[in-house]
PDB file of C-alpha atoms in Angstrom:
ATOM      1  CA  UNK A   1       0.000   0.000   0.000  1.00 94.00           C
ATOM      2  CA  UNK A   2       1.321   3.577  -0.798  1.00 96.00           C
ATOM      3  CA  UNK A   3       0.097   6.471   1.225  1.00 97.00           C
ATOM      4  CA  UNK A   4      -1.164   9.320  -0.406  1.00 96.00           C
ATOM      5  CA  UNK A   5      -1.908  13.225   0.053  1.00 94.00           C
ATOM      6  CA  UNK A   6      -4.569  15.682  -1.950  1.00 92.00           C
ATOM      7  CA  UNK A   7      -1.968  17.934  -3.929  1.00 89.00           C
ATOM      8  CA  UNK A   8      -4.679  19.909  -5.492  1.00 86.00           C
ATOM      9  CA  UNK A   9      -8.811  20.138  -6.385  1.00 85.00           C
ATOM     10  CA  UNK A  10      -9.361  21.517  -9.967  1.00 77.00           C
ATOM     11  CA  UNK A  11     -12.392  22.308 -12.395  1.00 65.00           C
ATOM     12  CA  UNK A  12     -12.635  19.212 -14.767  1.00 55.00           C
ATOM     13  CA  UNK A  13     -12.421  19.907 -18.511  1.00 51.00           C
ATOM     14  CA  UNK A  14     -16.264  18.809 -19.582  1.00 50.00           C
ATOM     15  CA  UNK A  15     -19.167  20.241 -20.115  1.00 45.00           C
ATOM     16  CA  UNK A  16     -20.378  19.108 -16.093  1.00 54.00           C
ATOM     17  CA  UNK A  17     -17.605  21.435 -14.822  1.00 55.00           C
ATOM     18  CA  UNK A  18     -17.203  18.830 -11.902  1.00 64.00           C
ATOM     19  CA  UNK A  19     -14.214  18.896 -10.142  1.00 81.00           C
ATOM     20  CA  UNK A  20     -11.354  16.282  -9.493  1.00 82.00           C
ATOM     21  CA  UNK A  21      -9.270  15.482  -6.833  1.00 87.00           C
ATOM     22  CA  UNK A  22      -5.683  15.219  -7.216  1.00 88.00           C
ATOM     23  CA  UNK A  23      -3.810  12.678  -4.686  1.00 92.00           C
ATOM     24  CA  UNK A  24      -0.134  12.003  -4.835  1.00 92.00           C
ATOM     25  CA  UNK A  25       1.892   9.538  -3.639  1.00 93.00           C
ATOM     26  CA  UNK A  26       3.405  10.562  -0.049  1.00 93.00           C
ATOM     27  CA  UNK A  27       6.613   9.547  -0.891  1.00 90.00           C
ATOM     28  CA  UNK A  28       7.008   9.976  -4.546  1.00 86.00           C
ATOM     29  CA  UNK A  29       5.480  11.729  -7.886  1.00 85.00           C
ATOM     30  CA  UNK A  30       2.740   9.513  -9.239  1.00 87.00           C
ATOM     31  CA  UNK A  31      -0.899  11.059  -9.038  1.00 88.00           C
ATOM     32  CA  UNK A  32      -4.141  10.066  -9.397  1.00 89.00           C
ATOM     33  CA  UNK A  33      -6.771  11.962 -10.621  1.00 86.00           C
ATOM     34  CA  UNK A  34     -10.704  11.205  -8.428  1.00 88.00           C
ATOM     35  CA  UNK A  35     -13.859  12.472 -10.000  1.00 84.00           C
ATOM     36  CA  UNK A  36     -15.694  14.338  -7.274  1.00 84.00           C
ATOM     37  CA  UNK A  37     -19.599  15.792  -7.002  1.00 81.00           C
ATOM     38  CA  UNK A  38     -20.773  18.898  -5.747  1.00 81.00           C
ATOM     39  CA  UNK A  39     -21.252  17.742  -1.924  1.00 83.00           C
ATOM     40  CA  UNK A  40     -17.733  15.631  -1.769  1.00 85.00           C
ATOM     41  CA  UNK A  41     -15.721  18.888  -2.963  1.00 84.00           C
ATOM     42  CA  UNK A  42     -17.279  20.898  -0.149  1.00 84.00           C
ATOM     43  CA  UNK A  43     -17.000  18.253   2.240  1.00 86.00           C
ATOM     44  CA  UNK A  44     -13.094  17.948   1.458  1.00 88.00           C
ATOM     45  CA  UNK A  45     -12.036  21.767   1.485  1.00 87.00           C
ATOM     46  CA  UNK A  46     -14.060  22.383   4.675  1.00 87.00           C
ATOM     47  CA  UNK A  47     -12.064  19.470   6.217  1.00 87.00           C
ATOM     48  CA  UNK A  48      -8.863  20.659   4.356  1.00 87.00           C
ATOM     49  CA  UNK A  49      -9.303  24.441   5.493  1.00 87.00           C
ATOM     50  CA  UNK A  50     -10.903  23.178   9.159  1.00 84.00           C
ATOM     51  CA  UNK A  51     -14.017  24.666   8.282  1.00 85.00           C
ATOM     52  CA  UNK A  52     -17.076  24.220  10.680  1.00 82.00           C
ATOM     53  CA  UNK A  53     -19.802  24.376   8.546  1.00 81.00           C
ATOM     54  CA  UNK A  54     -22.403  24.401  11.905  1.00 84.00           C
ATOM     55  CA  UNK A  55     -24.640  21.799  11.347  1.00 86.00           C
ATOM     56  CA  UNK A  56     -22.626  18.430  10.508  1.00 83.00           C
ATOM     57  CA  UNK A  57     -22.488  17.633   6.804  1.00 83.00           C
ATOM     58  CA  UNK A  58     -23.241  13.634   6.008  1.00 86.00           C
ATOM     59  CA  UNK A  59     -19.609  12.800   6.370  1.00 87.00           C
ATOM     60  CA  UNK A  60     -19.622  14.354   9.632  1.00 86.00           C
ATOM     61  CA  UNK A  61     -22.082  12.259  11.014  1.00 88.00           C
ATOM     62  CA  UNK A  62     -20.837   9.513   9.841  1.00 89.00           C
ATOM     63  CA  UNK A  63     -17.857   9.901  11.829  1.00 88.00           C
ATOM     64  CA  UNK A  64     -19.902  10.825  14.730  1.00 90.00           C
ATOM     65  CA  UNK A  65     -22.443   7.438  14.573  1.00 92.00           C
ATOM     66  CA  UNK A  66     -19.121   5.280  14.052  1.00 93.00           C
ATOM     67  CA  UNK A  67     -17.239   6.704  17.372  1.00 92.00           C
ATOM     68  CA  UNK A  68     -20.379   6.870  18.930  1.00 94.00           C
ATOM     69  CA  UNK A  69     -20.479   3.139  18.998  1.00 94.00           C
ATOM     70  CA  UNK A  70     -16.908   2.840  19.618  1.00 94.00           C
ATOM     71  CA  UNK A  71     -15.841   1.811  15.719  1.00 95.00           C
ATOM     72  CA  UNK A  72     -12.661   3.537  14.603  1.00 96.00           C
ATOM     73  CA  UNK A  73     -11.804   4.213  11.173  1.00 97.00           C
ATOM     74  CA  UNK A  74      -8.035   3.418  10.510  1.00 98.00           C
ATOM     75  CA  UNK A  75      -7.912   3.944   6.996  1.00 98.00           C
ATOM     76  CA  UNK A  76      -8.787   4.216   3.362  1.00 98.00           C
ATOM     77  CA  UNK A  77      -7.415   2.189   0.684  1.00 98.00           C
ATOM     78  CA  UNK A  78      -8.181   2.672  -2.898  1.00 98.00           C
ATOM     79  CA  UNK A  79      -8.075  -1.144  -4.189  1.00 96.00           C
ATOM     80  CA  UNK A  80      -9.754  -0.929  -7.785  1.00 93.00           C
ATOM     81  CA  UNK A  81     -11.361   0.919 -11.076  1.00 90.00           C
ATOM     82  CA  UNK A  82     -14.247  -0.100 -13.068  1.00 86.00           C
ATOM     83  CA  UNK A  83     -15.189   2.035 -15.807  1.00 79.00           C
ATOM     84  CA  UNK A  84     -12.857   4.575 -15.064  1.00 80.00           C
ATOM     85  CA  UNK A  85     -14.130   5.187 -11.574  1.00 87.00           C
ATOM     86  CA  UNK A  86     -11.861   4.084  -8.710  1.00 92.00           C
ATOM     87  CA  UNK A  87     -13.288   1.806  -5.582  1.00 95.00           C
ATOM     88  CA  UNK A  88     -12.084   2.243  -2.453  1.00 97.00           C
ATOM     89  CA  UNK A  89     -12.791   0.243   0.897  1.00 98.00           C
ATOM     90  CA  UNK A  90     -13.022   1.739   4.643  1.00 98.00           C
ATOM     91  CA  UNK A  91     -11.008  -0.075   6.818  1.00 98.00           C
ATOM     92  CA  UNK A  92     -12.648  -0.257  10.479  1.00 97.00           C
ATOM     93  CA  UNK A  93     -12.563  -2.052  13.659  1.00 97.00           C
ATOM     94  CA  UNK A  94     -14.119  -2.069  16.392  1.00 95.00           C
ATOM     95  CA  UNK A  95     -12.359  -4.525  19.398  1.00 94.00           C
ATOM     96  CA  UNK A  96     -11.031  -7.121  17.332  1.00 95.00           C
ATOM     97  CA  UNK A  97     -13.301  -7.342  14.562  1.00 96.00           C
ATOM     98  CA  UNK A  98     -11.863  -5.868  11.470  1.00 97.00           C
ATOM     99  CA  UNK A  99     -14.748  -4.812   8.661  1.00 96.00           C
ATOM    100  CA  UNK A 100     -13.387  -3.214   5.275  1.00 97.00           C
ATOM    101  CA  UNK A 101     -16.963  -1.094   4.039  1.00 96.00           C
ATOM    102  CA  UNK A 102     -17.443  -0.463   0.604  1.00 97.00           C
ATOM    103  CA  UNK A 103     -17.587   3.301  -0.229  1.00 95.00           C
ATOM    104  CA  UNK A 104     -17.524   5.830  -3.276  1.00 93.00           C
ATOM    105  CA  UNK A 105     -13.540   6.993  -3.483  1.00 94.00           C
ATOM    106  CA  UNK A 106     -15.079  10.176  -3.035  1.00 92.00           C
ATOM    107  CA  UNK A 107     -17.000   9.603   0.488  1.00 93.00           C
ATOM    108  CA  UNK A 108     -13.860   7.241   1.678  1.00 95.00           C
ATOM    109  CA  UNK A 109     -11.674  10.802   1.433  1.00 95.00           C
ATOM    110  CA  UNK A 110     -14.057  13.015   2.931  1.00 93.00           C
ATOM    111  CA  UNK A 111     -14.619  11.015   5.821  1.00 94.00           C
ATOM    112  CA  UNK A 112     -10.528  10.340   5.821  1.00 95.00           C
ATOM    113  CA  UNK A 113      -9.809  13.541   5.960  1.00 92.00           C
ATOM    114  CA  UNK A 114     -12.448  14.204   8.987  1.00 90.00           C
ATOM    115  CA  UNK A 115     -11.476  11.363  10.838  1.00 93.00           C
ATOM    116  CA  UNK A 116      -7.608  12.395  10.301  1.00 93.00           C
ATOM    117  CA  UNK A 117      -6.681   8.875   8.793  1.00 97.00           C
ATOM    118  CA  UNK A 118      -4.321   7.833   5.733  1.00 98.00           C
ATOM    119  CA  UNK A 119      -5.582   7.522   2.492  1.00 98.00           C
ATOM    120  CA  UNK A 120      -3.581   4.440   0.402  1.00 98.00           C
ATOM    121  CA  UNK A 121      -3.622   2.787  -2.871  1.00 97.00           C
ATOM    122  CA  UNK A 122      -2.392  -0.281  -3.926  1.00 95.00           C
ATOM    123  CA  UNK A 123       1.050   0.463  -5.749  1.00 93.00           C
ATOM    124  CA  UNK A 124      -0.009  -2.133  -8.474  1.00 93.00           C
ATOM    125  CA  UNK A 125      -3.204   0.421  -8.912  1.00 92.00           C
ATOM    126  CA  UNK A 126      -1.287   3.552  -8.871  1.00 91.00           C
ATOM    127  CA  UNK A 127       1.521   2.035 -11.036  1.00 88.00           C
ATOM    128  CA  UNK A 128      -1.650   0.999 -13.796  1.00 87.00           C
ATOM    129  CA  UNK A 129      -3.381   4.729 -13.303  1.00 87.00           C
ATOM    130  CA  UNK A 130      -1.181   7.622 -12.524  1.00 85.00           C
ATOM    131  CA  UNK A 131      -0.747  10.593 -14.747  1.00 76.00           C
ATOM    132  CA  UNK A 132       1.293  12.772 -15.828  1.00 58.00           C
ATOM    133  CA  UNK A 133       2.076  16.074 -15.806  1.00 55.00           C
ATOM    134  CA  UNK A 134       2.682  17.713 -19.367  1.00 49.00           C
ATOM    135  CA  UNK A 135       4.828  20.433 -20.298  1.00 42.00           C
ATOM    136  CA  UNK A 136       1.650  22.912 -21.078  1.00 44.00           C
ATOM    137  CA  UNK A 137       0.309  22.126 -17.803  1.00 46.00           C
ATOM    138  CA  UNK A 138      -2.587  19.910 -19.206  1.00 48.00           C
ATOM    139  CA  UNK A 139      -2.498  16.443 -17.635  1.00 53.00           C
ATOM    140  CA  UNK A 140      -2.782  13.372 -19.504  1.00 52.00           C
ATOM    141  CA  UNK A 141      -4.757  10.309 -17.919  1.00 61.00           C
ATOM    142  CA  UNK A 142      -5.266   6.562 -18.981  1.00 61.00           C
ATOM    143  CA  UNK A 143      -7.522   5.764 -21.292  1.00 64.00           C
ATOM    144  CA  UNK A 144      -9.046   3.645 -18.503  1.00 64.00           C
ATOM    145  CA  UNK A 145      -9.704   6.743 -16.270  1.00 65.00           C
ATOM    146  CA  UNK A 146     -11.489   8.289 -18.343  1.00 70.00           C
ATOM    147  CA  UNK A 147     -15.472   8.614 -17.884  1.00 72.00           C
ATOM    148  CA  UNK A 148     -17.366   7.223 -21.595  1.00 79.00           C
ATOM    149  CA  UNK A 149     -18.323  10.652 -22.518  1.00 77.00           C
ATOM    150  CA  UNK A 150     -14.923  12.103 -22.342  1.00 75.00           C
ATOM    151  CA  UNK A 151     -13.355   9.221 -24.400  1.00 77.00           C
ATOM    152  CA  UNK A 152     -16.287   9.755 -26.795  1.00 83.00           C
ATOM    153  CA  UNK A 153     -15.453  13.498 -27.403  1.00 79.00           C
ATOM    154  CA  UNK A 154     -11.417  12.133 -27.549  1.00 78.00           C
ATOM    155  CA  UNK A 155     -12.487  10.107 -30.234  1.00 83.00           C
ATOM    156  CA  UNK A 156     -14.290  12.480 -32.149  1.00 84.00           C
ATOM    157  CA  UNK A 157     -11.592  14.886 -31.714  1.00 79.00           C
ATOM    158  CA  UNK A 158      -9.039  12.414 -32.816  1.00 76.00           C
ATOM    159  CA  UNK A 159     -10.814  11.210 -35.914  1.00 85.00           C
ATOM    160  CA  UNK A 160     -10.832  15.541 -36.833  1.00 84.00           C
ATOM    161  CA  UNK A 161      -7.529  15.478 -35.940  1.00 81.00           C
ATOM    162  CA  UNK A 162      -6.776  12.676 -38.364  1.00 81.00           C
ATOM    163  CA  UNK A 163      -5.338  10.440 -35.649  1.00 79.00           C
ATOM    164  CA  UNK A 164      -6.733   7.353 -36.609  1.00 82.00           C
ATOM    165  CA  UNK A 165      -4.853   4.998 -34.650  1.00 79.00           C
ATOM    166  CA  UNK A 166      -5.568   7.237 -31.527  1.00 77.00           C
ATOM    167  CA  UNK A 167      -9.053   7.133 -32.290  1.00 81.00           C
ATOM    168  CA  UNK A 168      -9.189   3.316 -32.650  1.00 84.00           C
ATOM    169  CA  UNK A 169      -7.563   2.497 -29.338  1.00 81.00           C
ATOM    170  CA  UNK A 170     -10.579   4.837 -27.414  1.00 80.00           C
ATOM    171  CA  UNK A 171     -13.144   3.321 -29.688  1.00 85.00           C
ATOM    172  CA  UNK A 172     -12.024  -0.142 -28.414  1.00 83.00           C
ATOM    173  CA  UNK A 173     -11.920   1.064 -24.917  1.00 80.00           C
ATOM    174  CA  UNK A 174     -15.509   2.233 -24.859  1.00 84.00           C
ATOM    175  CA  UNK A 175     -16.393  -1.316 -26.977  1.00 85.00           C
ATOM    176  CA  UNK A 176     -14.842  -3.138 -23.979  1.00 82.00           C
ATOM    177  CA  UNK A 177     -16.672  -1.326 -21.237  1.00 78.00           C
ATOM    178  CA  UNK A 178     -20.169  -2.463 -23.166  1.00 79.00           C
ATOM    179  CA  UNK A 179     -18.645  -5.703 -23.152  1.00 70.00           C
ATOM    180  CA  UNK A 180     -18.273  -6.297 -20.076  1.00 52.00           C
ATOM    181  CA  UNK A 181     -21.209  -5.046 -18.891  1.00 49.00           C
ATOM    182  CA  UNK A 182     -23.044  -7.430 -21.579  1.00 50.00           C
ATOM    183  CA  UNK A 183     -21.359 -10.044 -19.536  1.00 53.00           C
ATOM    184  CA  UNK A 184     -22.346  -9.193 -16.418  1.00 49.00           C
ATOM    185  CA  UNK A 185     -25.693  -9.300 -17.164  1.00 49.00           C
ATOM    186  CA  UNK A 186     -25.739 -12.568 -19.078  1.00 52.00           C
TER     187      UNK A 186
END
């Protein structure tokens, strides 16, 4: 597991102006980009900036019901993508049961950050998914990162572009995705 840090929150480049999370590596330069909603963003600069916002936001009192029953959080790991959307599990215990919860990437880091626990990813996940910074500032991600609409408008811009072979690669990434989930529902 590799621990990791937010190094910045930025406007995605869509049309849904949402906003992404950038964690990097604690000890290193590999990054990984998070998609985040409207209530996650808030929820992480109020805890980054040690905001009280009054009345506890949902992440709040989460934190609050867990320690009120005596369950500590002691992490966050980030453990998988599917569909260019990263997983992540919540790693409690309480005594000595140990229970890993299921939770949106997003909601794992806001409640992280509250709680004042490490965030990790598996290095075989961050090796797969980091990006990279480019020399114009923009930031390149995997193909596999990527939400469908976003490749969609890549391809299109490719096939203007005349990249062909670009354009084929993202076309077979989106094909896979339906793929799959034909599978899954066979």
């Amino acid at each position: 597991m590799v621990e990791l840090f937010i190094a910045d929150i930025m406007s995605k480049v869509t049309d849904r102006r949402a906003q992404v999370l950038v964690l990097q590596e604690k000890e290193g330069l590999r990054k990984i980009i998070v998609a985040l909603g409207f209530i996650e963003t808030q929820a992480i600069v109020f805890a980054m900036r040690g905001v009280n916002p009054g009345r506890p936001l949902t992440h709040d009192l989460f934190g609050s019901l867990t320690s009120a029953f005596g369950i500590e959080l002691q992490y966050v790991l980030i453990d998988g993508i599917n569909d260019g959307t990263f997983h992540a599990k919540l790693h409690y215990v309480r005594g000595d049961e140990v229970q890993d919860i299921d939770s949106r990437t997003s909601d794992a880091i806001a409640i992280a950050l509250r709680a004042g626990v490490p965030v990790y990813i598996e290095d075989e996940l961050l090796n797969r998914m980091c990006i990279r910074d480019e020399m114009n500032g923009a930031i390149s991600i995997p193909i596999t990162a990527a939400d469908e609409e976003t490749l969609r408008t890549a391809m299109d811009n490719a096939v203007k572009a005349e990249n062909y072979e670009l354009a084929m690669k993202l076309k077979e990434e989106i094909d896979s995705r339906h793929t799959t989930d034909n599978e899954k529902h066979e």
